[in-house]
PDB file of C-alpha atoms in Angstrom:
ATOM      1  CA  MET A   1       0.000   0.000   0.000  1.00  0.00           C
ATOM      2  CA  LYS A   2       1.485   3.217  -1.171  1.00  0.00           C
ATOM      3  CA  LEU A   3       0.641   6.919  -1.424  1.00  0.00           C
ATOM      4  CA  GLU A   4       2.724   9.241  -3.602  1.00  0.00           C
ATOM      5  CA  ILE A   5       2.699  12.903  -2.608  1.00  0.00           C
ATOM      6  CA  PRO A   6       3.336  15.784  -5.031  1.00  0.00           C
ATOM      7  CA  THR A   7       6.390  18.007  -4.512  1.00  0.00           C
ATOM      8  CA  ILE A   8       6.386  19.870  -1.188  1.00  0.00           C
ATOM      9  CA  THR A   9       6.743  23.518  -2.196  1.00  0.00           C
ATOM     10  CA  ARG A  10       7.354  26.611  -0.067  1.00  0.00           C
ATOM     11  CA  THR A  11       3.658  27.333  -0.529  1.00  0.00           C
ATOM     12  CA  THR A  12       2.823  23.896   0.936  1.00  0.00           C
ATOM     13  CA  LEU A  13       4.922  24.721   4.005  1.00  0.00           C
ATOM     14  CA  ALA A  14       3.392  28.185   4.444  1.00  0.00           C
ATOM     15  CA  LEU A  15      -0.131  26.782   4.151  1.00  0.00           C
ATOM     16  CA  TYR A  16       0.667  23.862   6.459  1.00  0.00           C
ATOM     17  CA  ALA A  17       2.028  26.297   9.057  1.00  0.00           C
ATOM     18  CA  GLY A  18      -1.302  28.122   8.967  1.00  0.00           C
ATOM     19  CA  ALA A  19      -3.497  25.022   8.864  1.00  0.00           C
ATOM     20  CA  SER A  20      -1.619  23.182  11.603  1.00  0.00           C
ATOM     21  CA  GLY A  21      -0.944  26.153  13.851  1.00  0.00           C
ATOM     22  CA  ASP A  22       2.751  25.218  13.932  1.00  0.00           C
ATOM     23  CA  HIS A  23       4.363  28.558  13.167  1.00  0.00           C
ATOM     24  CA  ASN A  24       7.952  27.509  13.882  1.00  0.00           C
ATOM     25  CA  PRO A  25       9.881  29.809  11.492  1.00  0.00           C
ATOM     26  CA  MET A  26      12.409  27.059  10.686  1.00  0.00           C
ATOM     27  CA  HIS A  27       9.794  25.689   8.286  1.00  0.00           C
ATOM     28  CA  ILE A  28       8.763  28.905   6.564  1.00  0.00           C
ATOM     29  CA  ASP A  29      11.415  31.589   6.955  1.00  0.00           C
ATOM     30  CA  LEU A  30      14.621  31.123   4.982  1.00  0.00           C
ATOM     31  CA  ASP A  31      16.365  33.872   6.977  1.00  0.00           C
ATOM     32  CA  VAL A  32      15.772  32.033  10.248  1.00  0.00           C
ATOM     33  CA  ALA A  33      16.864  28.673   8.768  1.00  0.00           C
ATOM     34  CA  ARG A  34      20.093  30.282   7.505  1.00  0.00           C
ATOM     35  CA  SER A  35      20.714  31.955  10.857  1.00  0.00           C
ATOM     36  CA  ALA A  36      20.776  28.435  12.323  1.00  0.00           C
ATOM     37  CA  GLY A  37      23.375  27.370   9.760  1.00  0.00           C
ATOM     38  CA  LEU A  38      20.998  25.428   7.526  1.00  0.00           C
ATOM     39  CA  PRO A  39      20.941  25.867   3.740  1.00  0.00           C
ATOM     40  CA  ASP A  40      17.154  26.021   3.562  1.00  0.00           C
ATOM     41  CA  VAL A  41      13.867  25.488   5.360  1.00  0.00           C
ATOM     42  CA  PHE A  42      12.594  21.949   5.864  1.00  0.00           C
ATOM     43  CA  ALA A  43       9.123  20.416   6.166  1.00  0.00           C
ATOM     44  CA  HIS A  44       7.284  19.879   9.433  1.00  0.00           C
ATOM     45  CA  GLY A  45       7.552  16.248  10.540  1.00  0.00           C
ATOM     46  CA  MET A  46       3.845  16.326  11.253  1.00  0.00           C
ATOM     47  CA  LEU A  47       3.145  17.057   7.581  1.00  0.00           C
ATOM     48  CA  SER A  48       4.551  13.609   6.744  1.00  0.00           C
ATOM     49  CA  MET A  49       2.458  12.150   9.545  1.00  0.00           C
ATOM     50  CA  ALA A  50      -0.595  13.860   8.022  1.00  0.00           C
ATOM     51  CA  TYR A  51       0.132  12.324   4.592  1.00  0.00           C
ATOM     52  CA  LEU A  52       0.631   8.888   6.098  1.00  0.00           C
ATOM     53  CA  GLY A  53      -2.592   9.386   8.071  1.00  0.00           C
ATOM     54  CA  ARG A  54      -4.389   9.744   4.723  1.00  0.00           C
ATOM     55  CA  LEU A  55      -3.074   6.339   3.690  1.00  0.00           C
ATOM     56  CA  LEU A  56      -4.327   4.845   6.974  1.00  0.00           C
ATOM     57  CA  THR A  57      -7.824   6.325   6.751  1.00  0.00           C
ATOM     58  CA  ASP A  58      -8.019   5.181   3.105  1.00  0.00           C
ATOM     59  CA  LEU A  59      -7.271   1.644   4.268  1.00  0.00           C
ATOM     60  CA  VAL A  60      -9.452   1.297   7.349  1.00  0.00           C
ATOM     61  CA  ASP A  61     -12.306   2.952   9.161  1.00  0.00           C
ATOM     62  CA  GLN A  62     -10.597   5.570  11.299  1.00  0.00           C
ATOM     63  CA  GLY A  63     -12.368   4.411  14.446  1.00  0.00           C
ATOM     64  CA  ARG A  64     -10.409   1.143  14.242  1.00  0.00           C
ATOM     65  CA  ILE A  65      -6.999   2.800  14.500  1.00  0.00           C
ATOM     66  CA  ARG A  66      -5.748   2.087  18.016  1.00  0.00           C
ATOM     67  CA  THR A  67      -2.181   3.371  17.787  1.00  0.00           C
ATOM     68  CA  TYR A  68      -0.271   5.465  15.265  1.00  0.00           C
ATOM     69  CA  ALA A  69       3.371   6.007  16.227  1.00  0.00           C
ATOM     70  CA  VAL A  70       6.359   7.230  14.235  1.00  0.00           C
ATOM     71  CA  ARG A  71       9.999   8.181  14.511  1.00  0.00           C
ATOM     72  CA  PHE A  72      11.323  10.980  12.300  1.00  0.00           C
ATOM     73  CA  THR A  73      14.625   9.650  10.960  1.00  0.00           C
ATOM     74  CA  ALA A  74      15.700  12.532   8.697  1.00  0.00           C
ATOM     75  CA  VAL A  75      14.439  16.005   7.874  1.00  0.00           C
ATOM     76  CA  THR A  76      12.279  16.375   4.775  1.00  0.00           C
ATOM     77  CA  PRO A  77      13.796  19.080   2.580  1.00  0.00           C
ATOM     78  CA  VAL A  78      11.647  21.591   0.715  1.00  0.00           C
ATOM     79  CA  HIS A  79      10.982  20.273  -2.849  1.00  0.00           C
ATOM     80  CA  ALA A  80      10.931  16.656  -1.630  1.00  0.00           C
ATOM     81  CA  LYS A  81       8.408  14.227  -3.142  1.00  0.00           C
ATOM     82  CA  PRO A  82       7.501  11.864  -0.302  1.00  0.00           C
ATOM     83  CA  VAL A  83       6.217   8.343  -0.819  1.00  0.00           C
ATOM     84  CA  CYS A  84       4.240   6.800   2.044  1.00  0.00           C
ATOM     85  CA  THR A  85       3.997   3.036   2.496  1.00  0.00           C
ATOM     86  CA  ALA A  86       2.168   0.690   4.833  1.00  0.00           C
ATOM     87  CA  VAL A  87       2.814  -3.053   5.062  1.00  0.00           C
ATOM     88  CA  VAL A  88       1.002  -5.586   7.242  1.00  0.00           C
ATOM     89  CA  THR A  89       3.540  -7.354   9.462  1.00  0.00           C
ATOM     90  CA  LYS A  90       1.242  -9.516  11.570  1.00  0.00           C
ATOM     91  CA  VAL A  91      -2.327 -10.166  12.618  1.00  0.00           C
ATOM     92  CA  GLU A  92      -2.577 -11.266  16.228  1.00  0.00           C
ATOM     93  CA  ASN A  93      -5.315 -11.361  18.876  1.00  0.00           C
ATOM     94  CA  GLY A  94      -7.723  -9.457  16.650  1.00  0.00           C
ATOM     95  CA  LEU A  95      -5.229  -6.694  15.891  1.00  0.00           C
ATOM     96  CA  THR A  96      -3.459  -5.896  12.622  1.00  0.00           C
ATOM     97  CA  TYR A  97       0.062  -4.452  12.818  1.00  0.00           C
ATOM     98  CA  LEU A  98       1.325  -2.231  10.012  1.00  0.00           C
ATOM     99  CA  ASP A  99       4.867  -1.045   9.401  1.00  0.00           C
ATOM    100  CA  LEU A 100       4.929   2.489   8.017  1.00  0.00           C
ATOM    101  CA  THR A 101       7.564   4.457   6.121  1.00  0.00           C
ATOM    102  CA  VAL A 102       7.957   7.749   4.332  1.00  0.00           C
ATOM    103  CA  THR A 103      10.807   8.011   1.827  1.00  0.00           C
ATOM    104  CA  THR A 104      11.766  10.857  -0.478  1.00  0.00           C
ATOM    105  CA  GLU A 105      12.078  10.309  -4.221  1.00  0.00           C
ATOM    106  CA  GLU A 106      15.880  10.329  -3.789  1.00  0.00           C
ATOM    107  CA  GLY A 107      15.581   7.392  -1.416  1.00  0.00           C
ATOM    108  CA  THR A 108      16.088   9.079   1.954  1.00  0.00           C
ATOM    109  CA  GLN A 109      13.888   7.503   4.593  1.00  0.00           C
ATOM    110  CA  THR A 110      12.414  10.348   6.646  1.00  0.00           C
ATOM    111  CA  LEU A 111      10.021   8.433   8.866  1.00  0.00           C
ATOM    112  CA  THR A 112       9.437   4.929  10.166  1.00  0.00           C
ATOM    113  CA  GLY A 113       6.539   3.865  12.280  1.00  0.00           C
ATOM    114  CA  GLN A 114       3.807   1.486  13.195  1.00  0.00           C
ATOM    115  CA  ALA A 115       0.035   1.463  13.307  1.00  0.00           C
ATOM    116  CA  ILE A 116      -2.138  -0.972  15.210  1.00  0.00           C
ATOM    117  CA  ILE A 117      -5.609  -1.545  13.795  1.00  0.00           C
ATOM    118  CA  GLU A 118      -8.553  -3.228  15.444  1.00  0.00           C
ATOM    119  CA  GLY A 119      -9.643  -6.225  13.324  1.00  0.00           C
ATOM    120  CA  GLU A 120      -8.333  -7.167   9.902  1.00  0.00           C
ATOM    121  CA  LEU A 121      -7.907  -5.011   6.805  1.00  0.00           C
TER     122      LEU A 121
ATOM    123  CA  MET B   1      21.258  23.374  29.668  1.00  0.00           C
ATOM    124  CA  ASN B   2      19.795  21.068  32.279  1.00  0.00           C
ATOM    125  CA  LEU B   3      16.788  19.342  30.775  1.00  0.00           C
ATOM    126  CA  ALA B   4      16.144  17.166  33.840  1.00  0.00           C
ATOM    127  CA  VAL B   5      14.553  20.135  35.626  1.00  0.00           C
ATOM    128  CA  ALA B   6      11.737  19.914  33.065  1.00  0.00           C
ATOM    129  CA  ILE B   7      10.511  16.505  34.274  1.00  0.00           C
ATOM    130  CA  GLY B   8       7.099  16.855  35.859  1.00  0.00           C
ATOM    131  CA  MET B   9       6.510  20.302  34.402  1.00  0.00           C
ATOM    132  CA  THR B  10       2.812  20.724  33.622  1.00  0.00           C
ATOM    133  CA  PHE B  11       1.219  23.012  31.072  1.00  0.00           C
ATOM    134  CA  PRO B  12      -1.942  24.967  31.813  1.00  0.00           C
ATOM    135  CA  ARG B  13      -4.970  22.875  30.815  1.00  0.00           C
ATOM    136  CA  HIS B  14      -6.463  24.110  27.588  1.00  0.00           C
ATOM    137  CA  THR B  15      -9.819  23.688  25.953  1.00  0.00           C
ATOM    138  CA  VAL B  16     -10.405  23.709  22.203  1.00  0.00           C
ATOM    139  CA  GLU B  17     -13.639  23.708  20.297  1.00  0.00           C
ATOM    140  CA  VAL B  18     -13.057  21.767  17.073  1.00  0.00           C
ATOM    141  CA  GLU B  19     -14.091  23.950  14.146  1.00  0.00           C
ATOM    142  CA  ARG B  20     -15.238  22.700  10.730  1.00  0.00           C
ATOM    143  CA  GLY B  21     -13.345  25.485   8.965  1.00  0.00           C
ATOM    144  CA  ARG B  22     -10.026  24.450  10.508  1.00  0.00           C
ATOM    145  CA  LEU B  23     -10.624  20.816   9.566  1.00  0.00           C
ATOM    146  CA  ARG B  24     -11.439  21.779   5.960  1.00  0.00           C
ATOM    147  CA  PHE B  25      -8.326  23.970   5.667  1.00  0.00           C
ATOM    148  CA  TYR B  26      -6.141  21.182   7.052  1.00  0.00           C
ATOM    149  CA  ALA B  27      -7.717  18.579   4.710  1.00  0.00           C
ATOM    150  CA  GLU B  28      -7.098  20.834   1.715  1.00  0.00           C
ATOM    151  CA  VAL B  29      -3.451  21.490   2.633  1.00  0.00           C
ATOM    152  CA  ILE B  30      -2.573  17.825   3.237  1.00  0.00           C
ATOM    153  CA  GLY B  31      -4.321  16.799  -0.002  1.00  0.00           C
ATOM    154  CA  GLU B  32      -7.071  14.817   1.721  1.00  0.00           C
ATOM    155  CA  GLU B  33      -9.787  14.365  -0.900  1.00  0.00           C
ATOM    156  CA  ALA B  34     -12.160  11.916   0.815  1.00  0.00           C
ATOM    157  CA  PRO B  35     -15.389  13.972   1.050  1.00  0.00           C
ATOM    158  CA  ARG B  36     -16.160  12.911   4.629  1.00  0.00           C
ATOM    159  CA  PHE B  37     -13.343  15.164   5.877  1.00  0.00           C
ATOM    160  CA  THR B  38     -14.841  18.322   4.355  1.00  0.00           C
ATOM    161  CA  ASP B  39     -18.526  17.655   3.627  1.00  0.00           C
ATOM    162  CA  VAL B  40     -20.960  17.241   6.507  1.00  0.00           C
ATOM    163  CA  ASP B  41     -23.380  15.120   4.437  1.00  0.00           C
ATOM    164  CA  ALA B  42     -20.579  12.773   3.363  1.00  0.00           C
ATOM    165  CA  ALA B  43     -19.486  12.539   7.008  1.00  0.00           C
ATOM    166  CA  ALA B  44     -23.067  11.630   7.977  1.00  0.00           C
ATOM    167  CA  GLU B  45     -23.097   8.940   5.270  1.00  0.00           C
ATOM    168  CA  ALA B  46     -19.933   7.517   6.829  1.00  0.00           C
ATOM    169  CA  GLY B  47     -21.834   7.304  10.113  1.00  0.00           C
ATOM    170  CA  TYR B  48     -20.155  10.301  11.741  1.00  0.00           C
ATOM    171  CA  PRO B  49     -21.967  13.020  13.714  1.00  0.00           C
ATOM    172  CA  ASP B  50     -19.865  15.712  11.973  1.00  0.00           C
ATOM    173  CA  LEU B  51     -16.523  16.135  10.164  1.00  0.00           C
ATOM    174  CA  PRO B  52     -13.963  13.787  11.770  1.00  0.00           C
ATOM    175  CA  VAL B  53     -10.678  14.999  13.238  1.00  0.00           C
ATOM    176  CA  PRO B  54      -7.982  13.288  11.094  1.00  0.00           C
ATOM    177  CA  PRO B  55      -5.487  11.052  12.940  1.00  0.00           C
ATOM    178  CA  ALA B  56      -2.590  13.525  13.163  1.00  0.00           C
ATOM    179  CA  PHE B  57      -4.672  16.680  13.686  1.00  0.00           C
ATOM    180  CA  LEU B  58      -4.944  16.210  17.459  1.00  0.00           C
ATOM    181  CA  PHE B  59      -1.312  17.337  17.581  1.00  0.00           C
ATOM    182  CA  CYS B  60      -2.347  20.607  15.906  1.00  0.00           C
ATOM    183  CA  LEU B  61      -5.185  21.103  18.381  1.00  0.00           C
ATOM    184  CA  GLU B  62      -2.728  20.498  21.202  1.00  0.00           C
ATOM    185  CA  MET B  63      -0.665  23.382  19.798  1.00  0.00           C
ATOM    186  CA  ALA B  64      -3.704  25.634  19.761  1.00  0.00           C
ATOM    187  CA  ARG B  65      -2.965  26.753  23.317  1.00  0.00           C
ATOM    188  CA  PRO B  66      -3.133  30.461  24.056  1.00  0.00           C
ATOM    189  CA  GLY B  67       0.058  32.490  24.185  1.00  0.00           C
ATOM    190  CA  ASP B  68       3.518  31.545  22.972  1.00  0.00           C
ATOM    191  CA  ARG B  69       3.323  27.832  22.147  1.00  0.00           C
ATOM    192  CA  PHE B  70       7.098  27.485  22.161  1.00  0.00           C
ATOM    193  CA  GLY B  71       7.524  29.564  25.318  1.00  0.00           C
ATOM    194  CA  TYR B  72       8.265  26.508  27.457  1.00  0.00           C
ATOM    195  CA  LEU B  73      11.372  25.808  25.352  1.00  0.00           C
ATOM    196  CA  GLN B  74      12.627  29.336  25.841  1.00  0.00           C
ATOM    197  CA  HIS B  75      11.912  28.986  29.555  1.00  0.00           C
ATOM    198  CA  LEU B  76      14.202  25.931  29.568  1.00  0.00           C
ATOM    199  CA  GLY B  77      16.919  27.871  27.744  1.00  0.00           C
ATOM    200  CA  ILE B  78      16.351  25.985  24.478  1.00  0.00           C
ATOM    201  CA  ASP B  79      16.814  27.719  21.115  1.00  0.00           C
ATOM    202  CA  LEU B  80      13.792  26.858  18.933  1.00  0.00           C
ATOM    203  CA  ARG B  81      16.122  26.731  15.921  1.00  0.00           C
ATOM    204  CA  LYS B  82      17.929  23.748  17.499  1.00  0.00           C
ATOM    205  CA  VAL B  83      14.820  21.688  18.059  1.00  0.00           C
ATOM    206  CA  LEU B  84      13.622  18.721  15.977  1.00  0.00           C
ATOM    207  CA  HIS B  85      10.558  16.547  16.316  1.00  0.00           C
ATOM    208  CA  GLY B  86      11.995  13.110  17.109  1.00  0.00           C
ATOM    209  CA  GLU B  87       9.003  10.872  17.673  1.00  0.00           C
ATOM    210  CA  GLN B  88       5.247  11.133  17.808  1.00  0.00           C
ATOM    211  CA  ARG B  89       2.739   8.617  19.087  1.00  0.00           C
ATOM    212  CA  PHE B  90      -1.048   8.667  19.239  1.00  0.00           C
ATOM    213  CA  ASP B  91      -3.061   6.124  21.235  1.00  0.00           C
ATOM    214  CA  TYR B  92      -6.714   6.546  20.313  1.00  0.00           C
ATOM    215  CA  HIS B  93      -9.681   5.803  22.548  1.00  0.00           C
ATOM    216  CA  ALA B  94     -12.506   7.421  20.573  1.00  0.00           C
ATOM    217  CA  MET B  95     -12.803   9.584  17.465  1.00  0.00           C
ATOM    218  CA  ALA B  96     -13.303  13.332  17.771  1.00  0.00           C
ATOM    219  CA  PHE B  97     -15.477  15.486  15.509  1.00  0.00           C
ATOM    220  CA  ALA B  98     -16.183  19.083  14.594  1.00  0.00           C
ATOM    221  CA  GLY B  99     -18.254  20.696  17.332  1.00  0.00           C
ATOM    222  CA  ASP B 100     -16.522  18.724  20.092  1.00  0.00           C
ATOM    223  CA  THR B 101     -14.996  20.557  23.012  1.00  0.00           C
ATOM    224  CA  LEU B 102     -11.704  18.846  23.783  1.00  0.00           C
ATOM    225  CA  ILE B 103      -9.583  19.293  26.883  1.00  0.00           C
ATOM    226  CA  PHE B 104      -5.803  18.917  26.710  1.00  0.00           C
ATOM    227  CA  ASP B 105      -3.710  18.122  29.783  1.00  0.00           C
ATOM    228  CA  THR B 106       0.002  18.144  29.042  1.00  0.00           C
ATOM    229  CA  ARG B 107       3.147  17.521  31.054  1.00  0.00           C
ATOM    230  CA  ILE B 108       6.795  16.723  30.509  1.00  0.00           C
ATOM    231  CA  THR B 109       7.217  13.080  31.495  1.00  0.00           C
ATOM    232  CA  ASP B 110      10.870  12.482  30.701  1.00  0.00           C
ATOM    233  CA  ALA B 111      14.092  14.253  29.783  1.00  0.00           C
ATOM    234  CA  TYR B 112      17.465  12.696  29.014  1.00  0.00           C
ATOM    235  CA  GLU B 113      20.643  13.141  27.038  1.00  0.00           C
ATOM    236  CA  LYS B 114      22.558  11.034  24.530  1.00  0.00           C
ATOM    237  CA  LYS B 115      25.930  11.200  22.820  1.00  0.00           C
ATOM    238  CA  GLY B 116      27.616  12.765  25.850  1.00  0.00           C
ATOM    239  CA  GLY B 117      25.097  15.582  26.033  1.00  0.00           C
ATOM    240  CA  ALA B 118      25.259  16.454  22.335  1.00  0.00           C
ATOM    241  CA  LEU B 119      21.579  15.573  22.021  1.00  0.00           C
ATOM    242  CA  GLY B 120      18.861  16.320  24.545  1.00  0.00           C
ATOM    243  CA  PHE B 121      15.433  14.702  24.579  1.00  0.00           C
ATOM    244  CA  LEU B 122      12.188  15.969  26.071  1.00  0.00           C
ATOM    245  CA  VAL B 123       9.138  13.711  26.247  1.00  0.00           C
ATOM    246  CA  ARG B 124       5.773  15.446  26.448  1.00  0.00           C
ATOM    247  CA  SER B 125       2.564  13.547  27.215  1.00  0.00           C
ATOM    248  CA  THR B 126      -0.918  14.863  26.555  1.00  0.00           C
ATOM    249  CA  HIS B 127      -4.189  13.329  27.672  1.00  0.00           C
ATOM    250  CA  VAL B 128      -7.157  14.461  25.573  1.00  0.00           C
ATOM    251  CA  THR B 129     -10.702  14.150  26.874  1.00  0.00           C
ATOM    252  CA  ARG B 130     -14.227  15.114  25.837  1.00  0.00           C
ATOM    253  CA  ALA B 131     -16.755  15.581  28.649  1.00  0.00           C
ATOM    254  CA  GLY B 132     -14.513  13.489  30.889  1.00  0.00           C
ATOM    255  CA  ALA B 133     -14.221  10.572  28.430  1.00  0.00           C
ATOM    256  CA  PRO B 134     -10.795   9.726  26.980  1.00  0.00           C
ATOM    257  CA  ILE B 135     -10.219  10.589  23.304  1.00  0.00           C
ATOM    258  CA  ALA B 136      -6.478  10.009  22.878  1.00  0.00           C
ATOM    259  CA  ASP B 137      -3.055  10.077  24.471  1.00  0.00           C
ATOM    260  CA  LEU B 138      -0.283  11.879  22.610  1.00  0.00           C
ATOM    261  CA  THR B 139       3.402  11.324  23.281  1.00  0.00           C
ATOM    262  CA  SER B 140       5.877  13.687  21.628  1.00  0.00           C
ATOM    263  CA  THR B 141       9.643  13.392  21.778  1.00  0.00           C
ATOM    264  CA  ILE B 142      11.482  16.619  21.060  1.00  0.00           C
ATOM    265  CA  VAL B 143      15.184  16.465  20.188  1.00  0.00           C
ATOM    266  CA  VAL B 144      17.433  19.355  21.152  1.00  0.00           C
ATOM    267  CA  THR B 145      20.638  19.553  19.113  1.00  0.00           C
ATOM    268  CA  ARG B 146      23.695  21.550  20.173  1.00  0.00           C
TER     269      ARG B 146
END
C-alpha cells in the first residue's frame, strides 16, 4: 500500500504552518533557517504524519486505529516528493500491525513507524 | 542546559472547540480528498456526527494553546532553531469530531541526554478528553541539538 505525494513547495509549508498552527519559522522563513546554519527550510515532521494518516484512513475505518506512532529519521527538505507506504507485518489477537515508512524520491527515509488496527484489513 | 529540571513540568490545561473550517483547511493542505473530511453530508453517510478529526490533527489542536506555544522551550533555555521533532505517538480511545470541546492536559514526562550531552530529549505527554471521556493520548519526543 502506497501513497505518492506531489512536490512539497514553499507554498505547501506556508499553508501547512497556517493550517496546523505550527508557526515555527524554521519551516517557513529562509532567513531564520540560515541563521541556524541550515541551507534552507525543511518540512514539518507532522506534515509527513498527516500524509501517512491519509493512507491509513483510506485503508481502514478511522475508528479502528488504536495506535499510530512514528519516529522521524531525517528532515524532509523543501521540494521533496515523499512516498508513504504501509505493510502488514502480523495479525494477532484481533489486531493488525502495520509497518509504516515515508521516503523521499531520492531514497532518503524520513520516517518509520507502526500502526495498530482493530480487526483485519 | 539542564533538561532534567523539566521533568514533571505541567502546562496549563487548555480547551479547544473543534471547528469545521479548521478541519477543511487542514484537509485541503494535506491533499485529503475523501469527502467525509470536508462535507458534513458525506461525514453523515460515513456514520459520523460531523466532520472527523484526522489522525494527526490532534497534535495541531494540542498546539492551539493560548500564548507563545514554544515559550516553554525558551523557559528551559532551548533555542527553537535547534529543536527537531523526534518521535510522535497517538493512542486513540474514541474519534473526535467538529463541534466537540476537547480538553488537553500536558506535562513533561521524561528528559534525558545522549551522545555525551550532544543531544537532549524531552518527552511530552498529553491526555485528551471530551466531557470526561478519553479521546487520545499523545506522546511527543522533542530532540534538542547543540
